[in-house]
Amino acid sequence: MNYCGAKRIPFVFICDFKKENLLLYEISELEEEGIYLQTSCFSNLPKKSKKKEFYFDKEPIRLERYQKGFSIVYDAIQRGDTFLLNLTYPTKIETNLTLKEVFDHSKAKYKLLFKDQFVVFSPEPFIRIKGNSISSYPMKGTIDAGIENAQHELLNNIKEVSEHNTIVDLIRNDLSMVAKKVRVEELRYVERIKTHEKELLQTSSKISGELPDDWRSRIGDVIFKLLPAGSTSGAPKKKTLEIIKEAEGYDRGFFTGVFGYFDGENMDSAVMIRFIEKQGDQLIFKSGGGVTSFSECKQEYVELIDKVYVPIS
């Protein structure tokens, strides 16, 4: 990444949650490798398949399994080992859509289809770099838009406020490792997400800073200092990652990793949430949400299930 950045060679990168599997492609390699993506500044979309009626059924983990992991996390919070942890689990799904059809017809800011192995339709940017300005956009806080006074409830819920403020502070500290003049430009603005079942409201913030002039020759160093994404791990990051491993009991793989595009001058990237993976003949949807001292187990379990959707209308 540093070499390509220094030479101004455009590339796409895909990195798993644990930072153990980093894939790097020049643009000419993407189609041959079966990799298609869409960001705010680049796309290599294949010929779109015909839209069709579809079904989408989900088989979430049992509440008892979620309660076991939630208890591990909550006990760690009470000990002071973590303040916020993003707890995730896999959900079995059945649909008549192929991964390519999900990619073709889903509506999201960021999309990635990787070799018929997994598809991502993410609403959450990771970092954007334009000129020497770097910005991150953590997304934390979700509510069913159909609930009465949903936006008011979301913006004034003590758990959601605590969760979001914690992650904003974490991202501000993360950006301070690579940038100067770090500041919160927008705090807790609301975005509407349409799904095949319902609409969701989610809150995001924008945190920005200034990179040194030579950041392109160190672009790999910059990215890896910020990984894994704070919004999909928690705070403090190092200890929280240990607790995630104990509580979840499965391998996230590329889920909650990041992918991005460098055009030779600027960078755009996304967090790999809203994620469907093929495991043999089975499709697995991975989802989760942030747990804090204000969390209630049943509500967090419902949020995990609400996030199992395809944004196709």
PDB file of C-alpha atoms in Angstrom:
ATOM      1  CA  MET A   1       0.000   0.000   0.000  1.00  0.00           C
ATOM      2  CA  ASN A   2       2.816   2.386   0.836  1.00  0.00           C
ATOM      3  CA  TYR A   3       4.544   1.609  -2.476  1.00  0.00           C
ATOM      4  CA  CYS A   4       1.390   2.186  -4.535  1.00  0.00           C
ATOM      5  CA  GLY A   5       0.631   5.341  -2.590  1.00  0.00           C
ATOM      6  CA  ALA A   6       4.105   6.753  -3.171  1.00  0.00           C
ATOM      7  CA  LYS A   7       3.877   5.917  -6.899  1.00  0.00           C
ATOM      8  CA  ARG A   8       0.289   7.261  -7.111  1.00  0.00           C
ATOM      9  CA  ILE A   9      -0.919   3.857  -8.385  1.00  0.00           C
ATOM     10  CA  PRO A  10      -4.700   3.424  -7.871  1.00  0.00           C
ATOM     11  CA  PHE A  11      -5.711   0.311  -5.938  1.00  0.00           C
ATOM     12  CA  VAL A  12      -8.502  -1.427  -4.045  1.00  0.00           C
ATOM     13  CA  PHE A  13      -7.839  -2.990  -0.650  1.00  0.00           C
ATOM     14  CA  ILE A  14      -9.909  -5.432   1.430  1.00  0.00           C
ATOM     15  CA  CYS A  15      -8.924  -6.244   5.024  1.00  0.00           C
ATOM     16  CA  ASP A  16     -10.488  -8.654   7.514  1.00  0.00           C
ATOM     17  CA  PHE A  17     -11.450  -7.758  11.088  1.00  0.00           C
ATOM     18  CA  LYS A  18      -8.322  -9.222  12.705  1.00  0.00           C
ATOM     19  CA  LYS A  19      -5.922  -7.503  10.246  1.00  0.00           C
ATOM     20  CA  GLU A  20      -4.609 -10.961   9.307  1.00  0.00           C
ATOM     21  CA  ASN A  21      -5.804 -11.088   5.698  1.00  0.00           C
ATOM     22  CA  LEU A  22      -5.118  -8.032   3.538  1.00  0.00           C
ATOM     23  CA  LEU A  23      -5.931  -8.187  -0.171  1.00  0.00           C
ATOM     24  CA  LEU A  24      -4.635  -5.562  -2.577  1.00  0.00           C
ATOM     25  CA  TYR A  25      -5.617  -5.206  -6.242  1.00  0.00           C
ATOM     26  CA  GLU A  26      -4.777  -2.823  -9.005  1.00  0.00           C
ATOM     27  CA  ILE A  27      -7.886  -1.675 -10.858  1.00  0.00           C
ATOM     28  CA  SER A  28      -7.129  -3.762 -13.969  1.00  0.00           C
ATOM     29  CA  GLU A  29      -7.235  -6.946 -11.850  1.00  0.00           C
ATOM     30  CA  LEU A  30     -10.694  -6.529 -10.332  1.00  0.00           C
ATOM     31  CA  GLU A  31     -12.988  -7.973 -13.000  1.00  0.00           C
ATOM     32  CA  GLU A  32     -10.695 -10.922 -13.707  1.00  0.00           C
ATOM     33  CA  GLU A  33     -10.709 -11.728  -9.974  1.00  0.00           C
ATOM     34  CA  GLY A  34     -14.498 -11.472  -9.762  1.00  0.00           C
ATOM     35  CA  ILE A  35     -14.442  -8.395  -7.538  1.00  0.00           C
ATOM     36  CA  TYR A  36     -16.959  -5.593  -7.998  1.00  0.00           C
ATOM     37  CA  LEU A  37     -17.484  -2.547  -5.825  1.00  0.00           C
ATOM     38  CA  GLN A  38     -19.124   0.809  -5.482  1.00  0.00           C
ATOM     39  CA  THR A  39     -17.883   3.732  -3.414  1.00  0.00           C
ATOM     40  CA  SER A  40     -18.619   7.458  -3.527  1.00  0.00           C
ATOM     41  CA  CYS A  41     -15.843   7.961  -6.089  1.00  0.00           C
ATOM     42  CA  PHE A  42     -15.444   4.640  -7.950  1.00  0.00           C
ATOM     43  CA  SER A  43     -17.447   1.727  -9.281  1.00  0.00           C
ATOM     44  CA  ASN A  44     -16.896  -1.148 -11.697  1.00  0.00           C
ATOM     45  CA  LEU A  45     -20.452  -2.451 -11.661  1.00  0.00           C
ATOM     46  CA  PRO A  46     -21.145  -5.549 -13.787  1.00  0.00           C
ATOM     47  CA  LYS A  47     -24.150  -5.874 -16.067  1.00  0.00           C
ATOM     48  CA  LYS A  48     -27.151  -5.785 -13.765  1.00  0.00           C
ATOM     49  CA  SER A  49     -29.300  -8.878 -13.407  1.00  0.00           C
ATOM     50  CA  LYS A  50     -33.052  -8.636 -13.916  1.00  0.00           C
ATOM     51  CA  LYS A  51     -34.958  -7.624 -10.810  1.00  0.00           C
ATOM     52  CA  LYS A  52     -37.389 -10.230  -9.483  1.00  0.00           C
ATOM     53  CA  GLU A  53     -39.722 -10.951  -6.634  1.00  0.00           C
ATOM     54  CA  PHE A  54     -37.801 -12.418  -3.751  1.00  0.00           C
ATOM     55  CA  TYR A  55     -38.230 -14.014  -0.385  1.00  0.00           C
ATOM     56  CA  PHE A  56     -35.919 -13.534   2.573  1.00  0.00           C
ATOM     57  CA  ASP A  57     -36.200 -15.663   5.694  1.00  0.00           C
ATOM     58  CA  LYS A  58     -33.907 -15.512   8.712  1.00  0.00           C
ATOM     59  CA  GLU A  59     -33.143 -17.939  11.502  1.00  0.00           C
ATOM     60  CA  PRO A  60     -31.436 -15.937  14.264  1.00  0.00           C
ATOM     61  CA  ILE A  61     -29.453 -17.544  17.056  1.00  0.00           C
ATOM     62  CA  ARG A  62     -31.526 -18.385  20.093  1.00  0.00           C
ATOM     63  CA  LEU A  63     -31.929 -15.719  22.749  1.00  0.00           C
ATOM     64  CA  GLU A  64     -30.206 -18.039  25.236  1.00  0.00           C
ATOM     65  CA  ARG A  65     -26.995 -18.019  23.186  1.00  0.00           C
ATOM     66  CA  TYR A  66     -27.112 -14.244  22.880  1.00  0.00           C
ATOM     67  CA  GLN A  67     -27.701 -13.919  26.633  1.00  0.00           C
ATOM     68  CA  LYS A  68     -24.571 -15.957  27.345  1.00  0.00           C
ATOM     69  CA  GLY A  69     -22.359 -13.652  25.264  1.00  0.00           C
ATOM     70  CA  PHE A  70     -24.152 -10.550  26.540  1.00  0.00           C
ATOM     71  CA  SER A  71     -23.470 -11.622  30.146  1.00  0.00           C
ATOM     72  CA  ILE A  72     -19.749 -11.989  29.436  1.00  0.00           C
ATOM     73  CA  VAL A  73     -19.698  -8.481  27.969  1.00  0.00           C
ATOM     74  CA  TYR A  74     -21.820  -6.934  30.714  1.00  0.00           C
ATOM     75  CA  ASP A  75     -19.645  -8.453  33.445  1.00  0.00           C
ATOM     76  CA  ALA A  76     -16.564  -7.020  31.708  1.00  0.00           C
ATOM     77  CA  ILE A  77     -18.231  -3.601  31.631  1.00  0.00           C
ATOM     78  CA  GLN A  78     -18.977  -3.809  35.358  1.00  0.00           C
ATOM     79  CA  ARG A  79     -15.302  -4.661  36.014  1.00  0.00           C
ATOM     80  CA  GLY A  80     -14.234  -1.637  33.973  1.00  0.00           C
ATOM     81  CA  ASP A  81     -12.467  -3.743  31.313  1.00  0.00           C
ATOM     82  CA  THR A  82     -14.545  -2.188  28.507  1.00  0.00           C
ATOM     83  CA  PHE A  83     -16.948   0.745  28.167  1.00  0.00           C
ATOM     84  CA  LEU A  84     -18.438  -0.194  24.816  1.00  0.00           C
ATOM     85  CA  LEU A  85     -18.283  -3.479  22.913  1.00  0.00           C
ATOM     86  CA  ASN A  86     -19.802  -4.307  19.535  1.00  0.00           C
ATOM     87  CA  LEU A  87     -21.316  -7.772  20.046  1.00  0.00           C
ATOM     88  CA  THR A  88     -22.076  -9.703  16.838  1.00  0.00           C
ATOM     89  CA  TYR A  89     -23.418 -13.104  15.806  1.00  0.00           C
ATOM     90  CA  PRO A  90     -24.197 -15.010  12.590  1.00  0.00           C
ATOM     91  CA  THR A  91     -27.775 -15.561  11.388  1.00  0.00           C
ATOM     92  CA  LYS A  92     -28.756 -18.276   8.918  1.00  0.00           C
ATOM     93  CA  ILE A  93     -30.826 -16.899   6.045  1.00  0.00           C
ATOM     94  CA  GLU A  94     -32.701 -18.312   3.081  1.00  0.00           C
ATOM     95  CA  THR A  95     -33.446 -16.352  -0.086  1.00  0.00           C
ATOM     96  CA  ASN A  96     -33.950 -16.955  -3.785  1.00  0.00           C
ATOM     97  CA  LEU A  97     -31.443 -14.163  -4.522  1.00  0.00           C
ATOM     98  CA  THR A  98     -27.864 -14.904  -5.487  1.00  0.00           C
ATOM     99  CA  LEU A  99     -25.095 -12.817  -3.954  1.00  0.00           C
ATOM    100  CA  LYS A 100     -24.751 -11.023  -7.282  1.00  0.00           C
ATOM    101  CA  GLU A 101     -28.477 -10.210  -7.342  1.00  0.00           C
ATOM    102  CA  VAL A 102     -28.215  -8.788  -3.827  1.00  0.00           C
ATOM    103  CA  PHE A 103     -25.239  -6.717  -4.987  1.00  0.00           C
ATOM    104  CA  ASP A 104     -27.036  -5.560  -8.147  1.00  0.00           C
ATOM    105  CA  HIS A 105     -30.259  -4.374  -6.548  1.00  0.00           C
ATOM    106  CA  SER A 106     -29.354  -3.329  -3.006  1.00  0.00           C
ATOM    107  CA  LYS A 107     -29.214   0.388  -2.335  1.00  0.00           C
ATOM    108  CA  ALA A 108     -26.288   1.445  -0.163  1.00  0.00           C
ATOM    109  CA  LYS A 109     -23.485   4.011  -0.079  1.00  0.00           C
ATOM    110  CA  TYR A 110     -20.885   1.246  -0.359  1.00  0.00           C
ATOM    111  CA  LYS A 111     -21.165  -2.156  -2.005  1.00  0.00           C
ATOM    112  CA  LEU A 112     -18.714  -5.007  -2.528  1.00  0.00           C
ATOM    113  CA  LEU A 113     -19.121  -8.386  -4.215  1.00  0.00           C
ATOM    114  CA  PHE A 114     -16.162 -10.664  -3.591  1.00  0.00           C
ATOM    115  CA  LYS A 115     -15.821 -13.723  -5.843  1.00  0.00           C
ATOM    116  CA  ASP A 116     -19.310 -15.083  -5.052  1.00  0.00           C
ATOM    117  CA  GLN A 117     -18.002 -15.620  -1.506  1.00  0.00           C
ATOM    118  CA  PHE A 118     -19.559 -12.629   0.227  1.00  0.00           C
ATOM    119  CA  VAL A 119     -21.460  -9.431  -0.464  1.00  0.00           C
ATOM    120  CA  VAL A 120     -21.465  -6.165   1.493  1.00  0.00           C
ATOM    121  CA  PHE A 121     -24.012  -3.349   1.309  1.00  0.00           C
ATOM    122  CA  SER A 122     -22.730  -0.924   3.898  1.00  0.00           C
ATOM    123  CA  PRO A 123     -24.141   2.445   4.969  1.00  0.00           C
ATOM    124  CA  GLU A 124     -21.023   3.331   6.994  1.00  0.00           C
ATOM    125  CA  PRO A 125     -17.873   5.035   5.698  1.00  0.00           C
ATOM    126  CA  PHE A 126     -14.616   4.142   7.437  1.00  0.00           C
ATOM    127  CA  ILE A 127     -12.325   7.003   6.431  1.00  0.00           C
ATOM    128  CA  ARG A 128     -12.270   9.439   3.554  1.00  0.00           C
ATOM    129  CA  ILE A 129      -9.122  11.355   2.643  1.00  0.00           C
ATOM    130  CA  LYS A 130      -9.311  14.312   0.265  1.00  0.00           C
ATOM    131  CA  GLY A 131      -6.203  16.410  -0.171  1.00  0.00           C
ATOM    132  CA  ASN A 132      -4.644  16.233   3.281  1.00  0.00           C
ATOM    133  CA  SER A 133      -7.969  16.151   5.143  1.00  0.00           C
ATOM    134  CA  ILE A 134      -8.982  12.844   6.764  1.00  0.00           C
ATOM    135  CA  SER A 135     -12.515  12.208   8.065  1.00  0.00           C
ATOM    136  CA  SER A 136     -14.233   9.310   9.815  1.00  0.00           C
ATOM    137  CA  TYR A 137     -17.988   8.781  10.142  1.00  0.00           C
ATOM    138  CA  PRO A 138     -18.838   6.355  12.977  1.00  0.00           C
ATOM    139  CA  MET A 139     -22.412   5.063  12.921  1.00  0.00           C
ATOM    140  CA  LYS A 140     -23.859   4.137  16.306  1.00  0.00           C
ATOM    141  CA  GLY A 141     -27.488   4.109  17.421  1.00  0.00           C
ATOM    142  CA  THR A 142     -30.402   2.419  15.643  1.00  0.00           C
ATOM    143  CA  ILE A 143     -34.201   2.512  15.977  1.00  0.00           C
ATOM    144  CA  ASP A 144     -37.208   1.333  13.976  1.00  0.00           C
ATOM    145  CA  ALA A 145     -38.409   4.425  12.087  1.00  0.00           C
ATOM    146  CA  GLY A 146     -42.001   3.222  12.474  1.00  0.00           C
ATOM    147  CA  ILE A 147     -41.957   3.756  16.246  1.00  0.00           C
ATOM    148  CA  GLU A 148     -43.873   6.842  17.386  1.00  0.00           C
ATOM    149  CA  ASN A 149     -41.531   9.846  17.725  1.00  0.00           C
ATOM    150  CA  ALA A 150     -38.678   7.587  16.597  1.00  0.00           C
ATOM    151  CA  GLN A 151     -36.123  10.347  15.951  1.00  0.00           C
ATOM    152  CA  HIS A 152     -36.799  11.996  19.318  1.00  0.00           C
ATOM    153  CA  GLU A 153     -36.538   8.637  21.078  1.00  0.00           C
ATOM    154  CA  LEU A 154     -33.252   7.843  19.312  1.00  0.00           C
ATOM    155  CA  LEU A 155     -31.635  11.198  20.011  1.00  0.00           C
ATOM    156  CA  ASN A 156     -32.684  11.235  23.684  1.00  0.00           C
ATOM    157  CA  ASN A 157     -32.160   7.589  24.643  1.00  0.00           C
ATOM    158  CA  ILE A 158     -29.494   7.549  27.378  1.00  0.00           C
ATOM    159  CA  LYS A 159     -27.989   4.251  26.136  1.00  0.00           C
ATOM    160  CA  GLU A 160     -27.746   5.491  22.537  1.00  0.00           C
ATOM    161  CA  VAL A 161     -26.266   8.827  23.624  1.00  0.00           C
ATOM    162  CA  SER A 162     -23.664   7.078  25.786  1.00  0.00           C
ATOM    163  CA  GLU A 163     -22.780   4.565  23.077  1.00  0.00           C
ATOM    164  CA  HIS A 164     -22.391   7.197  20.400  1.00  0.00           C
ATOM    165  CA  ASN A 165     -20.373   9.624  22.519  1.00  0.00           C
ATOM    166  CA  THR A 166     -18.013   6.822  23.551  1.00  0.00           C
ATOM    167  CA  ILE A 167     -17.312   5.856  19.955  1.00  0.00           C
ATOM    168  CA  VAL A 168     -16.843   9.498  18.906  1.00  0.00           C
ATOM    169  CA  ASP A 169     -14.227   9.878  21.635  1.00  0.00           C
ATOM    170  CA  LEU A 170     -12.516   6.655  20.504  1.00  0.00           C
ATOM    171  CA  ILE A 171     -12.405   7.739  16.855  1.00  0.00           C
ATOM    172  CA  ARG A 172     -11.103  11.168  17.842  1.00  0.00           C
ATOM    173  CA  ASN A 173      -8.269   9.487  19.720  1.00  0.00           C
ATOM    174  CA  ASP A 174      -7.608   7.102  16.807  1.00  0.00           C
ATOM    175  CA  LEU A 175      -7.370   9.928  14.281  1.00  0.00           C
ATOM    176  CA  SER A 176      -5.009  11.788  16.625  1.00  0.00           C
ATOM    177  CA  MET A 177      -2.475   8.977  16.093  1.00  0.00           C
ATOM    178  CA  VAL A 178      -2.152   9.889  12.390  1.00  0.00           C
ATOM    179  CA  ALA A 179      -3.436  13.462  12.068  1.00  0.00           C
ATOM    180  CA  LYS A 180      -3.313  16.890  13.685  1.00  0.00           C
ATOM    181  CA  LYS A 181      -6.089  19.428  14.394  1.00  0.00           C
ATOM    182  CA  VAL A 182      -8.596  16.630  15.050  1.00  0.00           C
ATOM    183  CA  ARG A 183     -12.108  17.929  15.731  1.00  0.00           C
ATOM    184  CA  VAL A 184     -15.736  16.783  15.747  1.00  0.00           C
ATOM    185  CA  GLU A 185     -17.403  18.558  12.824  1.00  0.00           C
ATOM    186  CA  GLU A 186     -20.896  17.052  13.135  1.00  0.00           C
ATOM    187  CA  LEU A 187     -22.281  15.214  16.161  1.00  0.00           C
ATOM    188  CA  ARG A 188     -25.147  12.655  15.983  1.00  0.00           C
ATOM    189  CA  TYR A 189     -26.899  13.500  12.749  1.00  0.00           C
ATOM    190  CA  VAL A 190     -29.706  11.137  11.712  1.00  0.00           C
ATOM    191  CA  GLU A 191     -29.769   9.010   8.566  1.00  0.00           C
ATOM    192  CA  ARG A 192     -32.672   6.937   7.244  1.00  0.00           C
ATOM    193  CA  ILE A 193     -31.987   3.375   6.029  1.00  0.00           C
ATOM    194  CA  LYS A 194     -34.593   1.570   3.903  1.00  0.00           C
ATOM    195  CA  THR A 195     -34.802  -2.222   4.135  1.00  0.00           C
ATOM    196  CA  HIS A 196     -37.046  -4.825   2.516  1.00  0.00           C
ATOM    197  CA  GLU A 197     -38.981  -5.034   5.812  1.00  0.00           C
ATOM    198  CA  LYS A 198     -38.977  -1.567   7.368  1.00  0.00           C
ATOM    199  CA  GLU A 199     -37.090   1.706   7.664  1.00  0.00           C
ATOM    200  CA  LEU A 200     -34.437   2.310  10.305  1.00  0.00           C
ATOM    201  CA  LEU A 201     -33.028   5.528  11.721  1.00  0.00           C
ATOM    202  CA  GLN A 202     -29.348   5.604  12.604  1.00  0.00           C
ATOM    203  CA  THR A 203     -27.094   8.295  14.063  1.00  0.00           C
ATOM    204  CA  SER A 204     -23.648   9.160  12.716  1.00  0.00           C
ATOM    205  CA  SER A 205     -20.975  11.769  13.409  1.00  0.00           C
ATOM    206  CA  LYS A 206     -18.122  13.302  11.424  1.00  0.00           C
ATOM    207  CA  ILE A 207     -14.639  13.620  12.934  1.00  0.00           C
ATOM    208  CA  SER A 208     -11.842  15.205  10.878  1.00  0.00           C
ATOM    209  CA  GLY A 209      -8.134  16.007  11.022  1.00  0.00           C
ATOM    210  CA  GLU A 210      -5.184  17.072   8.884  1.00  0.00           C
ATOM    211  CA  LEU A 211      -2.586  14.609   7.557  1.00  0.00           C
ATOM    212  CA  PRO A 212       1.050  15.505   6.734  1.00  0.00           C
ATOM    213  CA  ASP A 213       1.882  16.178   3.096  1.00  0.00           C
ATOM    214  CA  ASP A 214       3.641  12.819   2.655  1.00  0.00           C
ATOM    215  CA  TRP A 215       0.703  10.646   3.841  1.00  0.00           C
ATOM    216  CA  ARG A 216       0.366   8.875   0.460  1.00  0.00           C
ATOM    217  CA  SER A 217       3.778   7.240   0.816  1.00  0.00           C
ATOM    218  CA  ARG A 218       2.636   5.955   4.232  1.00  0.00           C
ATOM    219  CA  ILE A 219      -0.975   5.187   3.380  1.00  0.00           C
ATOM    220  CA  GLY A 220      -0.699   1.578   4.581  1.00  0.00           C
ATOM    221  CA  ASP A 221       0.687   2.727   7.927  1.00  0.00           C
ATOM    222  CA  VAL A 222      -2.159   5.229   8.299  1.00  0.00           C
ATOM    223  CA  ILE A 223      -4.859   2.633   7.571  1.00  0.00           C
ATOM    224  CA  PHE A 224      -3.401  -0.061   9.814  1.00  0.00           C
ATOM    225  CA  LYS A 225      -3.000   2.295  12.774  1.00  0.00           C
ATOM    226  CA  LEU A 226      -6.753   2.917  12.625  1.00  0.00           C
ATOM    227  CA  LEU A 227      -7.804  -0.747  12.331  1.00  0.00           C
ATOM    228  CA  PRO A 228      -9.968  -2.420  13.377  1.00  0.00           C
ATOM    229  CA  ALA A 229     -12.718   0.169  13.030  1.00  0.00           C
ATOM    230  CA  GLY A 230     -13.713   1.539  16.410  1.00  0.00           C
ATOM    231  CA  SER A 231     -17.435   1.356  15.670  1.00  0.00           C
ATOM    232  CA  THR A 232     -17.240  -2.426  15.159  1.00  0.00           C
ATOM    233  CA  SER A 233     -14.878  -3.211  18.047  1.00  0.00           C
ATOM    234  CA  GLY A 234     -15.214  -0.884  21.045  1.00  0.00           C
ATOM    235  CA  ALA A 235     -13.299   0.989  23.718  1.00  0.00           C
ATOM    236  CA  PRO A 236     -10.662   0.637  24.982  1.00  0.00           C
ATOM    237  CA  LYS A 237      -9.842  -1.198  21.794  1.00  0.00           C
ATOM    238  CA  LYS A 238      -7.112  -3.660  22.821  1.00  0.00           C
ATOM    239  CA  LYS A 239      -8.891  -5.124  25.863  1.00  0.00           C
ATOM    240  CA  THR A 240     -12.261  -5.040  24.106  1.00  0.00           C
ATOM    241  CA  LEU A 241     -10.913  -7.220  21.292  1.00  0.00           C
ATOM    242  CA  GLU A 242      -9.970  -9.864  23.859  1.00  0.00           C
ATOM    243  CA  ILE A 243     -13.482  -9.817  25.299  1.00  0.00           C
ATOM    244  CA  ILE A 244     -15.047 -10.038  21.805  1.00  0.00           C
ATOM    245  CA  LYS A 245     -13.131 -13.256  21.160  1.00  0.00           C
ATOM    246  CA  GLU A 246     -14.410 -14.780  24.393  1.00  0.00           C
ATOM    247  CA  ALA A 247     -18.011 -13.591  24.080  1.00  0.00           C
ATOM    248  CA  GLU A 248     -18.742 -14.263  20.413  1.00  0.00           C
ATOM    249  CA  GLY A 249     -17.143 -17.674  19.970  1.00  0.00           C
ATOM    250  CA  TYR A 250     -16.979 -17.521  16.168  1.00  0.00           C
ATOM    251  CA  ASP A 251     -14.702 -16.074  13.505  1.00  0.00           C
ATOM    252  CA  ARG A 252     -15.953 -12.803  12.005  1.00  0.00           C
ATOM    253  CA  GLY A 253     -13.646 -13.187   8.989  1.00  0.00           C
ATOM    254  CA  PHE A 254     -14.044 -10.219   6.651  1.00  0.00           C
ATOM    255  CA  PHE A 255     -17.208  -9.077   8.422  1.00  0.00           C
ATOM    256  CA  THR A 256     -16.550  -5.733  10.205  1.00  0.00           C
ATOM    257  CA  GLY A 257     -13.262  -5.390   8.323  1.00  0.00           C
ATOM    258  CA  VAL A 258     -12.853  -2.567   5.813  1.00  0.00           C
ATOM    259  CA  PHE A 259     -12.511  -2.099   2.072  1.00  0.00           C
ATOM    260  CA  GLY A 260     -11.513   0.964   0.135  1.00  0.00           C
ATOM    261  CA  TYR A 261     -10.340   2.637  -3.058  1.00  0.00           C
ATOM    262  CA  PHE A 262      -7.303   4.883  -3.572  1.00  0.00           C
ATOM    263  CA  ASP A 263      -7.431   6.820  -6.858  1.00  0.00           C
ATOM    264  CA  GLY A 264      -3.794   7.919  -6.777  1.00  0.00           C
ATOM    265  CA  GLU A 265      -4.582  11.086  -4.841  1.00  0.00           C
ATOM    266  CA  ASN A 266      -7.535  10.508  -2.504  1.00  0.00           C
ATOM    267  CA  MET A 267      -8.991   7.606  -0.499  1.00  0.00           C
ATOM    268  CA  ASP A 268     -12.525   6.425   0.219  1.00  0.00           C
ATOM    269  CA  SER A 269     -13.313   3.381   2.361  1.00  0.00           C
ATOM    270  CA  ALA A 270     -16.140   1.617   4.186  1.00  0.00           C
ATOM    271  CA  VAL A 271     -16.744  -0.592   7.194  1.00  0.00           C
ATOM    272  CA  MET A 272     -17.932  -4.031   6.090  1.00  0.00           C
ATOM    273  CA  ILE A 273     -21.233  -4.220   7.921  1.00  0.00           C
ATOM    274  CA  ARG A 274     -24.507  -5.510   6.378  1.00  0.00           C
ATOM    275  CA  PHE A 275     -22.700  -8.635   5.275  1.00  0.00           C
ATOM    276  CA  ILE A 276     -23.836 -11.926   3.698  1.00  0.00           C
ATOM    277  CA  GLU A 277     -21.371 -14.798   3.381  1.00  0.00           C
ATOM    278  CA  LYS A 278     -21.634 -18.118   1.591  1.00  0.00           C
ATOM    279  CA  GLN A 279     -20.576 -21.109   3.707  1.00  0.00           C
ATOM    280  CA  GLY A 280     -21.027 -24.214   1.559  1.00  0.00           C
ATOM    281  CA  ASP A 281     -24.702 -24.289   0.581  1.00  0.00           C
ATOM    282  CA  GLN A 282     -25.700 -22.016   3.465  1.00  0.00           C
ATOM    283  CA  LEU A 283     -25.936 -18.219   3.468  1.00  0.00           C
ATOM    284  CA  ILE A 284     -24.911 -16.489   6.690  1.00  0.00           C
ATOM    285  CA  PHE A 285     -25.778 -12.896   7.585  1.00  0.00           C
ATOM    286  CA  LYS A 286     -23.546 -11.397  10.272  1.00  0.00           C
ATOM    287  CA  SER A 287     -24.803  -8.495  12.367  1.00  0.00           C
ATOM    288  CA  GLY A 288     -24.517  -6.912  15.798  1.00  0.00           C
ATOM    289  CA  GLY A 289     -24.694  -3.804  17.930  1.00  0.00           C
ATOM    290  CA  GLY A 290     -22.960  -1.883  20.681  1.00  0.00           C
ATOM    291  CA  VAL A 291     -23.326  -2.938  24.320  1.00  0.00           C
ATOM    292  CA  THR A 292     -22.827  -0.431  27.157  1.00  0.00           C
ATOM    293  CA  SER A 293     -23.678  -0.296  30.863  1.00  0.00           C
ATOM    294  CA  PHE A 294     -27.119   1.025  29.876  1.00  0.00           C
ATOM    295  CA  SER A 295     -27.907  -1.888  27.537  1.00  0.00           C
ATOM    296  CA  GLU A 296     -30.776  -4.306  28.042  1.00  0.00           C
ATOM    297  CA  CYS A 297     -30.184  -7.797  26.671  1.00  0.00           C
ATOM    298  CA  LYS A 298     -33.552  -8.281  24.925  1.00  0.00           C
ATOM    299  CA  GLN A 299     -33.366  -4.882  23.212  1.00  0.00           C
ATOM    300  CA  GLU A 300     -29.857  -5.590  21.930  1.00  0.00           C
ATOM    301  CA  TYR A 301     -30.997  -9.001  20.677  1.00  0.00           C
ATOM    302  CA  VAL A 302     -33.864  -7.369  18.758  1.00  0.00           C
ATOM    303  CA  GLU A 303     -31.444  -4.831  17.226  1.00  0.00           C
ATOM    304  CA  LEU A 304     -29.172  -7.652  16.038  1.00  0.00           C
ATOM    305  CA  ILE A 305     -32.170  -9.238  14.259  1.00  0.00           C
ATOM    306  CA  ASP A 306     -33.421  -5.903  12.853  1.00  0.00           C
ATOM    307  CA  LYS A 307     -30.067  -5.445  11.122  1.00  0.00           C
ATOM    308  CA  VAL A 308     -30.522  -8.714   9.178  1.00  0.00           C
ATOM    309  CA  TYR A 309     -32.040  -7.291   6.000  1.00  0.00           C
ATOM    310  CA  VAL A 310     -31.444  -6.463   2.373  1.00  0.00           C
ATOM    311  CA  PRO A 311     -31.926  -2.821   1.293  1.00  0.00           C
ATOM    312  CA  ILE A 312     -34.070  -3.700  -1.719  1.00  0.00           C
ATOM    313  CA  SER A 313     -37.529  -2.186  -2.201  1.00  0.00           C
TER     314      SER A 313
END
